Amino acid sequence: LYLSVWLAFRASQRAVSPIAWLAREVNRIDPEGPGDRRLDLGQLPGDADEEIAVLARALSALDDRLDAFVERERTFTRDASHELRTPLTVMRVATDLLLDQEDLSGTSRVTVERIRRSAGEMERLVEAFLLLARENERGLPSERLCINDLVRAELDRLELILGNKPVAMQLDARCRLVVEAPEPAVASVIGNLLRNAVSYTDTGSVKIRIDSSGIVIEDSGIGMDADAVNEAFQPYYRGVPKRRGGHGVGLTIVKRFADRFGWHVAIDSRTGVGTRVAVRFPGAEAHDPEDTAD
């Protein structure tokens, strides 16, 4: 009896062995990793039956399709990097030259300013998309960054968007917050949140607070109801579809970067009252506000 049980156990082990091998090999595959990612079917354990062999060949074919898909994505990213940036740069330079003309009429100046502002927004949007697409391909180098400096740089850029809008920008820096992270990713998160706050605030204020754990951006804008807050991170979702400005991807970009680098984003909003977004950076260092060493 014991011999029969042992033989049955060994037989079941041999039957499971090819499946365990396949599971291990599939888990090993990184669709975006370097080198050859193909399944080596020649290593399939010899006691695999025909059904397991069919499954192995199907998985190998899927691996080939994944490889082709990743290569197409990388090719598109490289092409987009050139094809999209160049015309946007031309538009920005051309509008700068037009605005330097002293005889430009008031109406024309407003129009050119609008074109320049839109081109600038599209440049930042393209940069964010390319950054998200290429990060897995080559990695993003991290460095020590001061959140305060990135906030102030973005506030300078927002002057064009604000124009004569009766919105006061208030910065409350309770410390100098230093994080270890890729600068383009942090700058994109801060920029998208600030532009979003300004775009949906017609009058009142946008308050930015920097404390020991992160940054809080609070506006007195139109706000969102609970359903809109739940959908806010979905691609192309806009709480007010008919409202001018924005493409419905700002918060999606923020969430994707936050998920990728382990940051925490929380939204609290009320219709007609405003929106509060908090971004927390685990492991951030808080320094004295007067300390300029970092």
Rosetta silent file (secondary structure, phi, psi, omega in degrees, C-alpha in Angstrom):
SEQUENCE: LYLSVWLAFRASQRAVSPIAWLAREVNRIDPEGPGDRRLDLGQLPGDADEEIAVLARALSALDDRLDAFVERERTFTRDASHELRTPLTVMRVATDLLLDQEDLSGTSRVTVERIRRSAGEMERLVEAFLLLARENERGLPSERLCINDLVRAELDRLELILGNKPVAMQLDARCRLVVEAPEPAVASVIGNLLRNAVSYTDTGSVKIRIDSSGIVIEDSGIGMDADAVNEAFQPYYRGVPKRRGGHGVGLTIVKRFADRFGWHVAIDSRTGVGTRVAVRFPGAEAHDPEDTAD
SCORE:     score description
SCORE:     0.000 S_00000001
   1 L     0.000  -46.300 -179.861    0.000    0.000    0.000 S_00000001
   2 H   -62.529  -39.452  178.721    2.775    2.412    0.957 S_00000001
   3 H   -63.091  -40.875  179.070    4.619    1.609   -2.264 S_00000001
   4 H   -63.448  -42.646  178.829    1.485    2.295   -4.318 S_00000001
   5 H   -63.308  -42.167 -178.699    0.955    5.665   -2.579 S_00000001
   6 H   -65.135  -43.187  179.007    4.584    6.628   -3.124 S_00000001
   7 H   -63.860  -38.989  177.980    4.466    5.704   -6.812 S_00000001
   8 H   -64.971  -39.856  178.814    1.230    7.690   -7.256 S_00000001
   9 H   -63.086  -44.984  179.334    2.815   10.675   -5.519 S_00000001
  10 H   -63.173  -36.940  179.125    5.894   10.534   -7.765 S_00000001
  11 H   -65.245  -40.906  178.882    3.671   10.301  -10.835 S_00000001
  12 H   -67.364  -34.496  177.959    1.709   13.372   -9.780 S_00000001
  13 H   -64.029  -41.594  179.546    4.970   15.246   -9.151 S_00000001
  14 H   -65.839  -34.913 -179.419    6.161   14.447  -12.663 S_00000001
  15 H   -70.047  -35.301 -178.310    2.817   15.632  -14.101 S_00000001
  16 H   -79.790  -26.768 -174.071    2.952   18.915  -12.217 S_00000001
  17 H   -53.298  -47.295  178.525    6.612   19.565  -12.931 S_00000001
  18 H   -62.216  -37.256  178.228    6.142   20.924  -16.522 S_00000001
  19 H   -65.160  -43.604  177.875    3.365   23.236  -15.322 S_00000001
  20 H   -61.509  -38.596  177.977    5.561   24.528  -12.506 S_00000001
  21 H   -63.207  -44.654  179.245    8.342   25.090  -15.057 S_00000001
  22 H   -61.749  -44.580 -179.921    6.006   27.042  -17.329 S_00000001
  23 H   -59.935  -42.224 -179.796    4.747   29.165  -14.429 S_00000001
  24 H   -64.711  -43.123 -178.750    8.314   29.977  -13.389 S_00000001
  25 H   -67.758  -39.404  178.834    9.358   30.909  -16.929 S_00000001
  26 H   -65.782  -42.037  177.822    6.283   33.083  -17.536 S_00000001
  27 H   -63.842  -26.619 -178.815    6.846   34.934  -14.254 S_00000001
  28 H   -74.188  -23.972 -174.128   10.432   35.534  -15.327 S_00000001
  29 L   -70.732  128.690  172.951    9.420   37.363  -18.505 S_00000001
  30 L  -114.153  106.972 -175.866    9.634   41.161  -18.379 S_00000001
  31 L   -56.164  -25.843 -177.577    7.891   42.569  -21.494 S_00000001
  32 L  -109.791    9.152 -179.361    9.931   45.761  -21.246 S_00000001
  33 L   -81.342  164.658  179.773   13.183   44.253  -20.076 S_00000001
  34 L   -78.419  163.817  172.367   16.364   44.023  -22.180 S_00000001
  35 L    82.175 -173.936 -177.546   17.581   40.968  -24.038 S_00000001
  36 L   -77.772  123.494 -178.078   15.862   37.840  -25.318 S_00000001
  37 L  -109.478    9.888 -174.982   12.584   37.185  -23.502 S_00000001
  38 L   -70.481  147.514  172.340   11.474   34.140  -25.514 S_00000001
  39 L   -73.202  130.086  177.767   10.422   30.937  -23.837 S_00000001
  40 L   -91.480   93.357 -175.936   12.982   28.216  -24.545 S_00000001
  41 H   -67.646  -14.820  176.687   10.672   25.288  -25.257 S_00000001
  42 H   -68.066  -18.444  178.828   13.692   23.054  -25.564 S_00000001
  43 H   -90.657   -1.447  179.535   13.979   23.216  -21.775 S_00000001
  44 L   -60.128  127.938 -178.695   10.429   21.941  -21.248 S_00000001
  45 L   -50.831  141.033 -172.767   10.655   18.866  -18.980 S_00000001
  46 L   -65.548  -19.357 -178.304   10.620   15.654  -20.963 S_00000001
  47 L   -90.341   13.727  178.838    7.641   14.157  -19.151 S_00000001
  48 L   -72.604  135.465  178.154    5.289   16.897  -20.386 S_00000001
  49 L   -83.564  178.403 -174.033    2.249   15.539  -22.190 S_00000001
  50 H   -64.931  -35.500  179.530    0.878   16.933  -25.453 S_00000001
  51 H   -63.307  -40.414  178.508   -1.641   19.265  -23.759 S_00000001
  52 H   -67.906  -38.023  178.332    1.130   20.920  -21.774 S_00000001
  53 H   -63.211  -39.573  177.287    3.225   21.203  -24.933 S_00000001
  54 H   -62.385  -44.482  178.038    0.306   22.945  -26.713 S_00000001
  55 H   -61.530  -41.325 -179.974   -0.025   25.389  -23.809 S_00000001
  56 H   -62.930  -42.427  178.979    3.716   26.053  -23.885 S_00000001
  57 H   -65.870  -37.340  177.907    3.640   26.828  -27.625 S_00000001
  58 H   -64.730  -41.992  178.272    0.668   29.170  -27.132 S_00000001
  59 H   -65.420  -36.852  178.053    2.519   31.034  -24.366 S_00000001
  60 H   -65.194  -40.594  177.628    5.595   31.285  -26.567 S_00000001
  61 H   -64.839  -38.940  176.873    3.497   32.793  -29.386 S_00000001
  62 H   -62.336  -39.569  178.141    1.994   35.280  -26.913 S_00000001
  63 H   -60.991  -40.381  177.828    5.511   36.220  -25.848 S_00000001
  64 H   -63.054  -41.337  179.924    6.394   36.961  -29.494 S_00000001
  65 H   -66.485  -39.321  176.552    3.350   39.218  -29.849 S_00000001
  66 H   -61.541  -41.114  179.847    4.244   41.063  -26.650 S_00000001
  67 H   -61.761  -42.714  179.155    7.756   41.597  -27.966 S_00000001
  68 H   -66.076  -38.958  179.290    6.400   43.090  -31.195 S_00000001
  69 H   -63.634  -44.979 -179.697    4.000   45.324  -29.267 S_00000001
  70 H   -62.700  -40.508  179.828    6.760   46.698  -27.027 S_00000001
  71 H   -64.838  -40.230  177.090    8.959   47.405  -30.039 S_00000001
  72 H   -62.560  -40.685  179.839    6.128   49.303  -31.773 S_00000001
  73 H   -63.597  -42.206  179.671    5.579   51.366  -28.608 S_00000001
  74 H   -65.811  -39.911  178.228    9.264   52.245  -28.389 S_00000001
  75 H   -63.644  -44.179  178.141    9.383   53.207  -32.064 S_00000001
  76 H   -61.018  -42.273 -179.146    6.321   55.436  -31.670 S_00000001
  77 H   -61.686  -43.313  179.095    7.842   57.104  -28.603 S_00000001
  78 H   -63.348  -43.476 -179.629   11.058   57.892  -30.444 S_00000001
  79 H   -65.822  -43.932 -178.751    9.146   59.299  -33.424 S_00000001
  80 H   -62.967  -35.292  179.970    6.762   61.314  -31.241 S_00000001
  81 H   -55.940  -37.442 -179.794    9.690   62.774  -29.336 S_00000001
  82 H   -89.722  -49.179 -171.625   10.830   64.493  -32.527 S_00000001
  83 H   -66.941  -32.672 -178.363    7.655   64.976  -34.521 S_00000001
  84 L   -87.716  -36.872 -177.927    5.596   66.552  -31.739 S_00000001
  85 H   -67.386  -42.073 -173.002    8.227   68.687  -30.047 S_00000001
  86 H   -59.908  -53.026 -179.377    9.480   70.439  -33.167 S_00000001
  87 H   -64.218  -32.769  178.258    6.244   72.128  -34.350 S_00000001
  88 H   -67.306  -38.070  176.869    5.365   73.152  -30.790 S_00000001
  89 H   -65.210  -41.063  177.899    8.773   74.765  -30.379 S_00000001
  90 H   -60.985  -43.317  178.943    8.304   76.613  -33.678 S_00000001
  91 H   -61.358  -43.125 -178.286    4.920   77.910  -32.492 S_00000001
  92 H   -65.688  -44.474  179.974    6.379   79.134  -29.203 S_00000001
  93 H   -64.897  -41.865 -179.455    9.306   80.913  -30.854 S_00000001
  94 H   -63.066  -42.007  179.246    7.035   82.471  -33.494 S_00000001
  95 H   -68.133  -35.127  176.079    4.632   83.834  -30.886 S_00000001
  96 H   -61.382  -41.762  179.185    7.530   85.239  -28.854 S_00000001
  97 H   -65.535  -40.862  178.825    8.714   87.120  -31.930 S_00000001
  98 H   -63.558  -41.395 -178.144    5.221   88.467  -32.598 S_00000001
  99 H   -69.561  -19.589  177.306    4.822   89.662  -29.031 S_00000001
 100 L   -76.966  -11.956 -179.695    8.104   91.566  -29.300 S_00000001
 101 L   -78.232  121.154 -176.388    6.563   93.774  -32.003 S_00000001
 102 L   -69.877  -25.832 -177.574    5.572   97.077  -30.454 S_00000001
 103 L   -88.241    9.214  178.640    2.978   97.868  -33.150 S_00000001
 104 L   -69.505  128.618 -176.772    0.963   94.707  -32.451 S_00000001
 105 L   -67.995  161.328 -178.491   -2.623   95.693  -31.744 S_00000001
 106 H   -59.982  -43.227 -179.909   -4.259   94.907  -28.424 S_00000001
 107 H   -65.202  -43.798  179.219   -6.655   92.363  -29.911 S_00000001
 108 H   -64.637  -37.843 -179.978   -3.897   90.629  -31.836 S_00000001
 109 H   -62.841  -41.978  178.136   -1.687   90.564  -28.751 S_00000001
 110 H   -61.852  -42.379  179.765   -4.396   88.797  -26.749 S_00000001
 111 H   -63.875  -45.054 -179.659   -4.803   86.230  -29.532 S_00000001
 112 H   -64.969  -39.189  177.069   -1.072   85.584  -29.811 S_00000001
 113 H   -59.608  -40.218 -179.993   -0.820   85.262  -26.023 S_00000001
 114 H   -65.546  -40.720  177.904   -3.541   82.633  -26.152 S_00000001
 115 H   -63.822  -44.566 -179.560   -1.682   80.721  -28.876 S_00000001
 116 H   -63.342  -41.111  179.301    1.567   80.880  -26.910 S_00000001
 117 H   -63.293  -43.346  179.564   -0.171   79.716  -23.750 S_00000001
 118 H   -65.896  -40.336  178.410   -1.801   76.782  -25.554 S_00000001
 119 H   -63.813  -39.779  178.288    1.475   75.799  -27.206 S_00000001
 120 H   -64.180  -40.853  178.152    3.196   75.879  -23.820 S_00000001
 121 H   -64.339  -40.641  179.272    0.492   73.690  -22.292 S_00000001
 122 H   -67.854  -36.376  176.572    0.805   71.213  -25.153 S_00000001
 123 H   -59.806  -45.934 -179.330    4.594   71.123  -24.768 S_00000001
 124 H   -67.463  -35.492  178.769    4.257   70.211  -21.111 S_00000001
 125 H   -66.486  -43.990  178.616    1.569   67.648  -21.917 S_00000001
 126 H   -62.888  -43.118  179.419    3.733   66.009  -24.586 S_00000001
 127 H   -59.977  -41.839 -179.521    6.717   65.952  -22.219 S_00000001
 128 H   -65.132  -44.098  179.693    4.635   64.236  -19.541 S_00000001
 129 H   -63.464  -43.194  179.741    3.314   61.597  -21.965 S_00000001
 130 H   -65.725  -36.991  179.002    6.772   60.902  -23.352 S_00000001
 131 H   -63.267  -44.335  178.957    8.160   60.689  -19.848 S_00000001
 132 H   -65.956  -36.995 -177.591    5.550   58.117  -18.850 S_00000001
 133 H   -73.376  -32.754 -171.742    6.110   56.127  -22.041 S_00000001
 134 H   -99.385   -9.997 -175.144    9.909   56.073  -21.845 S_00000001
 135 H   -59.137  -42.572 -178.760   10.494   55.668  -18.112 S_00000001
 136 H   -71.647  -22.390 -176.889   10.370   51.865  -18.228 S_00000001
 137 H   -74.735  -42.867 -173.720   12.635   51.785  -21.264 S_00000001
 138 H  -130.277   -5.098  179.248   15.656   53.555  -19.823 S_00000001
 139 L    80.015  155.590  177.896   14.771   54.541  -16.271 S_00000001
 140 L  -116.361  123.497 -179.518   14.674   57.995  -14.743 S_00000001
 141 L   -69.716  134.475  177.176   17.633   59.104  -12.627 S_00000001
 142 L   -90.456  153.753  177.192   16.697   60.291   -9.143 S_00000001
 143 E  -152.263  165.495  177.443   18.275   63.295   -7.457 S_00000001
 144 E   -77.076  122.377 -176.000   17.828   65.428   -4.376 S_00000001
 145 E  -125.179  145.327  174.038   15.183   68.023   -5.139 S_00000001
 146 E  -100.303  116.475 -179.533   13.736   70.907   -3.180 S_00000001
 147 H   -58.213  -37.446 -179.106    9.958   71.020   -3.570 S_00000001
 148 H   -57.447  -44.007 -178.130    9.984   74.742   -2.725 S_00000001
 149 H   -65.709  -39.918  179.749   12.162   75.548   -5.742 S_00000001
 150 H   -67.650  -36.966  177.801    9.953   73.554   -8.108 S_00000001
 151 H   -64.499  -46.246 -178.915    6.810   75.254   -6.775 S_00000001
 152 H   -63.925  -38.678  177.978    8.280   78.728   -7.252 S_00000001
 153 H   -63.413  -40.507  179.060    9.401   77.902  -10.789 S_00000001
 154 H   -70.000  -35.719  176.967    5.904   76.713  -11.670 S_00000001
 155 H   -62.099  -35.504  176.766    4.320   79.806  -10.108 S_00000001
 156 H   -64.419  -39.979  179.955    6.443   81.936  -12.433 S_00000001
 157 H   -69.042  -28.812 -176.606    5.121   80.002  -15.442 S_00000001
 158 H   -72.087  -11.510 -178.497    1.536   80.395  -14.254 S_00000001
 159 H   -57.999  -37.794  179.325    1.655   84.171  -14.667 S_00000001
 160 H   -66.028  -40.458 -179.500    0.700   83.773  -18.336 S_00000001
 161 H   -68.502  -39.046 -178.407   -2.270   81.562  -17.494 S_00000001
 162 H   -66.523  -46.840 -176.584   -3.478   83.871  -14.745 S_00000001
 163 L    55.776 -125.204  178.483   -3.318   87.068  -16.770 S_00000001
 164 L   -97.699   15.226 -179.524   -5.778   89.488  -15.179 S_00000001
 165 L   -61.181  132.561 -179.119   -7.719   86.757  -13.419 S_00000001
 166 L   -79.274   62.979 -179.919   -8.668   87.870   -9.874 S_00000001
 167 E  -124.724  122.894 -179.758   -6.985   84.866   -8.249 S_00000001
 168 E   -91.735  130.164  176.776   -4.386   85.299   -5.526 S_00000001
 169 E   -96.776  121.422 -175.753   -1.561   82.748   -5.337 S_00000001
 170 E  -122.298  122.107 -179.811   -0.478   82.187   -1.721 S_00000001
 171 E  -109.503  123.283  177.856    2.578   80.128   -0.766 S_00000001
 172 E  -116.890   93.898 -178.354    2.987   78.947    2.827 S_00000001
 173 E   -96.075  102.016 -177.879    6.379   77.251    3.069 S_00000001
 174 L   -85.378   -9.581  176.870    6.692   75.848    6.580 S_00000001
 175 L  -163.607  171.974  168.570    9.945   74.097    5.734 S_00000001
 176 E   -97.380  112.702 -174.048   12.285   73.358    2.859 S_00000001
 177 E   -96.735  122.303 -177.596   11.145   69.951    1.721 S_00000001
 178 E  -114.335  130.276  179.034   13.754   67.765    0.029 S_00000001
 179 E  -126.335  156.443  174.430   12.884   64.539   -1.797 S_00000001
 180 E  -103.062  106.774 -173.975   14.887   61.925   -3.682 S_00000001
 181 E  -167.243  166.177  174.794   13.134   61.544   -7.018 S_00000001
 182 L   -70.787  127.858 -177.188   13.356   62.231  -10.777 S_00000001
 183 H   -59.497  -44.263 -179.006   12.937   65.980  -11.307 S_00000001
 184 H   -58.553  -35.929 -178.468   10.736   65.728  -14.452 S_00000001
 185 H   -69.263  -46.625 -179.864    8.237   63.533  -12.590 S_00000001
 186 H   -64.632  -42.899 -179.623    7.982   65.791   -9.520 S_00000001
 187 H   -63.029  -37.864  179.459    7.805   68.925  -11.669 S_00000001
 188 H   -66.318  -41.186  178.609    5.032   67.388  -13.770 S_00000001
 189 H   -62.383  -49.758 -178.807    2.976   66.509  -10.679 S_00000001
 190 H   -63.591  -44.969 -178.550    3.319   69.997   -9.179 S_00000001
 191 H   -62.285  -44.631 -179.668    2.711   71.728  -12.508 S_00000001
 192 H   -64.763  -40.181 -179.661   -0.414   69.744  -13.352 S_00000001
 193 H   -67.544  -41.739 -179.840   -1.942   70.293   -9.911 S_00000001
 194 H   -68.641  -42.686  179.016   -1.276   74.038   -9.931 S_00000001
 195 H   -64.758  -36.974  177.976   -2.539   74.504  -13.487 S_00000001
 196 H   -63.248  -44.535 -179.622   -5.636   72.496  -12.640 S_00000001
 197 H   -62.164  -43.609 -179.271   -6.322   74.667   -9.581 S_00000001
 198 H   -68.288  -39.971 -177.233   -5.907   77.888  -11.564 S_00000001
 199 H   -63.193  -33.417 -175.594   -8.004   76.646  -14.502 S_00000001
 200 L  -105.983   18.821  174.931  -11.011   75.862  -12.293 S_00000001
 201 L  -122.799  111.925 -178.008  -10.801   78.934  -10.059 S_00000001
 202 L   -86.258  -30.156  179.582  -12.387   82.054  -11.520 S_00000001
 203 L  -156.097  153.276  179.827  -11.960   84.236   -8.451 S_00000001
 204 E   116.553 -122.208 -174.275  -10.548   83.905   -4.958 S_00000001
 205 E  -153.033  158.220  169.045   -7.288   82.131   -4.180 S_00000001
 206 E  -124.802  115.679 -176.705   -5.051   79.152   -4.700 S_00000001
 207 E  -105.329  131.476  178.141   -3.127   78.300   -1.539 S_00000001
 208 E  -116.757  122.396  177.798   -0.008   76.140   -1.582 S_00000001
 209 E  -117.578  129.519  175.818    1.288   74.727    1.681 S_00000001
 210 E  -112.176  118.566  179.103    4.593   72.887    1.982 S_00000001
 211 L  -126.185 -167.395 -171.050    5.045   70.976    5.217 S_00000001
 212 L   -67.601  -17.068 -176.996    7.193   68.140    6.534 S_00000001
 213 L  -113.112  -14.598 -178.672    5.399   65.391    4.617 S_00000001
 214 E   169.516 -150.785 -176.232    4.437   66.943    1.307 S_00000001
 215 E  -128.789  140.648  177.238    2.500   69.633   -0.494 S_00000001
 216 E  -123.424  128.530  178.254   -1.142   70.690   -0.238 S_00000001
 217 E  -118.693  119.150 -175.735   -2.848   72.755   -2.952 S_00000001
 218 E  -126.057  126.914 -179.420   -6.209   74.240   -2.045 S_00000001
 219 E  -119.619  164.262  177.768   -8.330   76.427   -4.306 S_00000001
 220 L  -106.171   35.068 -174.874  -11.601   78.326   -3.947 S_00000001
 221 L   -82.061 -156.055 -172.371  -12.811   77.193   -7.361 S_00000001
 222 L   -73.198  -21.920  177.412  -15.922   75.475   -8.643 S_00000001
 223 L    71.741  179.617 -179.146  -15.171   72.212   -6.825 S_00000001
 224 L  -139.092  152.048  173.358  -16.482   68.717   -7.553 S_00000001
 225 L   -84.471  177.487 -174.890  -19.192   66.485   -6.175 S_00000001
 226 H   -61.302  -39.462  179.651  -18.462   63.037   -4.738 S_00000001
 227 H   -63.593  -41.843  179.471  -19.049   61.248   -8.053 S_00000001
 228 H   -65.618  -38.584  178.090  -16.627   63.559   -9.866 S_00000001
 229 H   -61.836  -41.367 -179.708  -13.962   63.044   -7.188 S_00000001
 230 H   -64.698  -28.002 -177.789  -14.260   59.275   -7.636 S_00000001
 231 H   -99.484   -2.156 -169.323  -13.730   59.648  -11.400 S_00000001
 232 L   -58.456  -32.422 -176.326  -11.116   62.418  -11.246 S_00000001
 233 L   -88.035   -0.881 -179.840   -8.124   60.175  -11.953 S_00000001
 234 L   -76.084  141.221 -179.310   -9.723   58.512  -14.991 S_00000001
 235 L   -58.110  135.411  174.696   -8.201   59.465  -18.371 S_00000001
 236 L    64.463   14.747  176.388   -9.950   62.326  -20.203 S_00000001
 237 L   -82.398  132.704  176.348  -12.503   62.782  -17.456 S_00000001
 238 L  -129.799  124.389 -178.298  -13.596   66.393  -16.976 S_00000001
 239 L   -62.113  -32.317  178.073  -15.947   67.348  -14.187 S_00000001
 240 L  -125.039   86.509 -172.775  -17.288   70.247  -16.271 S_00000001
 241 L   -56.191  -33.737 -175.928  -17.061   69.083  -19.922 S_00000001
 242 L   -83.482   -6.642 -178.249  -18.176   72.396  -21.419 S_00000001
 243 L   -74.751  136.414 -179.006  -15.654   74.466  -19.488 S_00000001
 244 L   -73.314  149.302  177.023  -12.793   75.828  -21.598 S_00000001
 245 L    93.524  145.294  177.531   -9.231   74.795  -20.843 S_00000001
 246 L    83.282  156.711 -177.943   -7.652   71.504  -19.875 S_00000001
 247 L  -122.349    2.330  179.097   -7.643   68.144  -21.610 S_00000001
 248 L    77.426   18.613 -178.804   -8.874   65.890  -18.816 S_00000001
 249 L  -121.825   -7.157 -175.849   -5.509   64.172  -18.340 S_00000001
 250 H   -56.409  -51.784 -178.837   -3.762   66.303  -15.706 S_00000001
 251 H   -70.366  -28.988  175.486   -4.895   64.309  -12.681 S_00000001
 252 H   -63.609  -43.235  177.538   -4.366   61.051  -14.562 S_00000001
 253 H   -62.467  -43.746  178.574   -0.724   61.999  -15.109 S_00000001
 254 H   -57.982  -46.563 -177.643   -0.399   62.932  -11.433 S_00000001
 255 H   -65.851  -39.511 -179.211   -1.824   59.564  -10.348 S_00000001
 256 H   -65.328  -42.402  177.134    0.389   57.566  -12.690 S_00000001
 257 H   -66.049  -41.702 -179.652    3.549   59.254  -11.448 S_00000001
 258 H   -61.570  -44.746  179.122    2.417   58.895   -7.831 S_00000001
 259 H   -63.280  -39.128 -175.930    1.735   55.182   -8.256 S_00000001
 260 H   -68.946  -35.484 -174.269    5.059   54.644   -9.997 S_00000001
 261 H  -109.377    8.757  174.131    7.182   56.351   -7.360 S_00000001
 262 L    77.324   25.485  175.608    5.213   55.487   -4.234 S_00000001
 263 L   -90.513  161.596 -178.094    3.741   58.912   -3.488 S_00000001
 264 E  -116.418  126.680 -179.931    0.267   59.341   -1.982 S_00000001
 265 E  -119.115  130.963  178.653   -2.362   61.619   -3.567 S_00000001
 266 E  -132.943  139.014  179.696   -5.673   62.497   -1.913 S_00000001
 267 E  -118.569  133.889  172.924   -8.473   64.758   -3.178 S_00000001
 268 E  -130.278  124.136 -174.308  -11.111   66.476   -1.081 S_00000001
 269 E  -147.547  150.433  174.965  -13.605   68.675   -2.908 S_00000001
 270 E  -137.430  134.146 -179.603  -17.024   70.291   -2.541 S_00000001
 271 L   -58.789  129.573  178.877  -19.114   71.807   -5.292 S_00000001
 272 L    78.542   -3.818 -179.181  -19.054   75.596   -5.143 S_00000001
 273 L  -111.125  -44.894  179.492  -16.490   75.600   -2.332 S_00000001
 274 E   139.824 -177.216 -175.691  -13.239   74.388   -3.880 S_00000001
 275 E  -130.935  141.622  177.604  -10.780   71.526   -4.090 S_00000001
 276 E  -125.727  122.832  178.627   -7.927   70.399   -1.868 S_00000001
 277 E  -120.275  127.997  178.935   -5.242   68.034   -3.183 S_00000001
 278 E  -116.557  131.994  175.462   -2.514   66.652   -0.937 S_00000001
 279 E  -118.403  122.173 -179.547    0.599   64.863   -2.193 S_00000001
 280 E  -108.207  136.850 -179.163    2.707   63.054    0.383 S_00000001
 281 L  -114.021   96.963  178.266    6.297   62.005   -0.277 S_00000001
 282 L   -57.281  135.456  179.157    7.375   59.131    2.005 S_00000001
 283 L    85.275    3.940  179.586   10.960   59.578    3.125 S_00000001
 284 L   -66.942  151.527  178.641   11.032   63.333    2.457 S_00000001
 285 E  -107.861  130.730  178.118   13.403   65.487    4.518 S_00000001
 286 E  -103.275  124.863  179.395   12.167   68.688    6.156 S_00000001
 287 E  -115.287  162.350  177.231   14.754   71.450    6.650 S_00000001
 288 L   -57.053  139.143 -179.022   14.535   74.845    8.267 S_00000001
 289 L   -56.700  -27.676 -177.976   12.873   77.386    5.915 S_00000001
 290 L   -85.806   -8.874 -176.659   15.967   79.585    6.135 S_00000001
 291 L   -78.430  119.245 -178.806   18.323   76.737    5.237 S_00000001
 292 L  -109.833   16.882 -176.472   19.515   77.203    1.628 S_00000001
 293 L   -70.682  -31.590 -175.873   22.078   74.394    1.642 S_00000001
 294 L   -90.816    0.000    0.000   19.919   71.961   -0.379 S_00000001
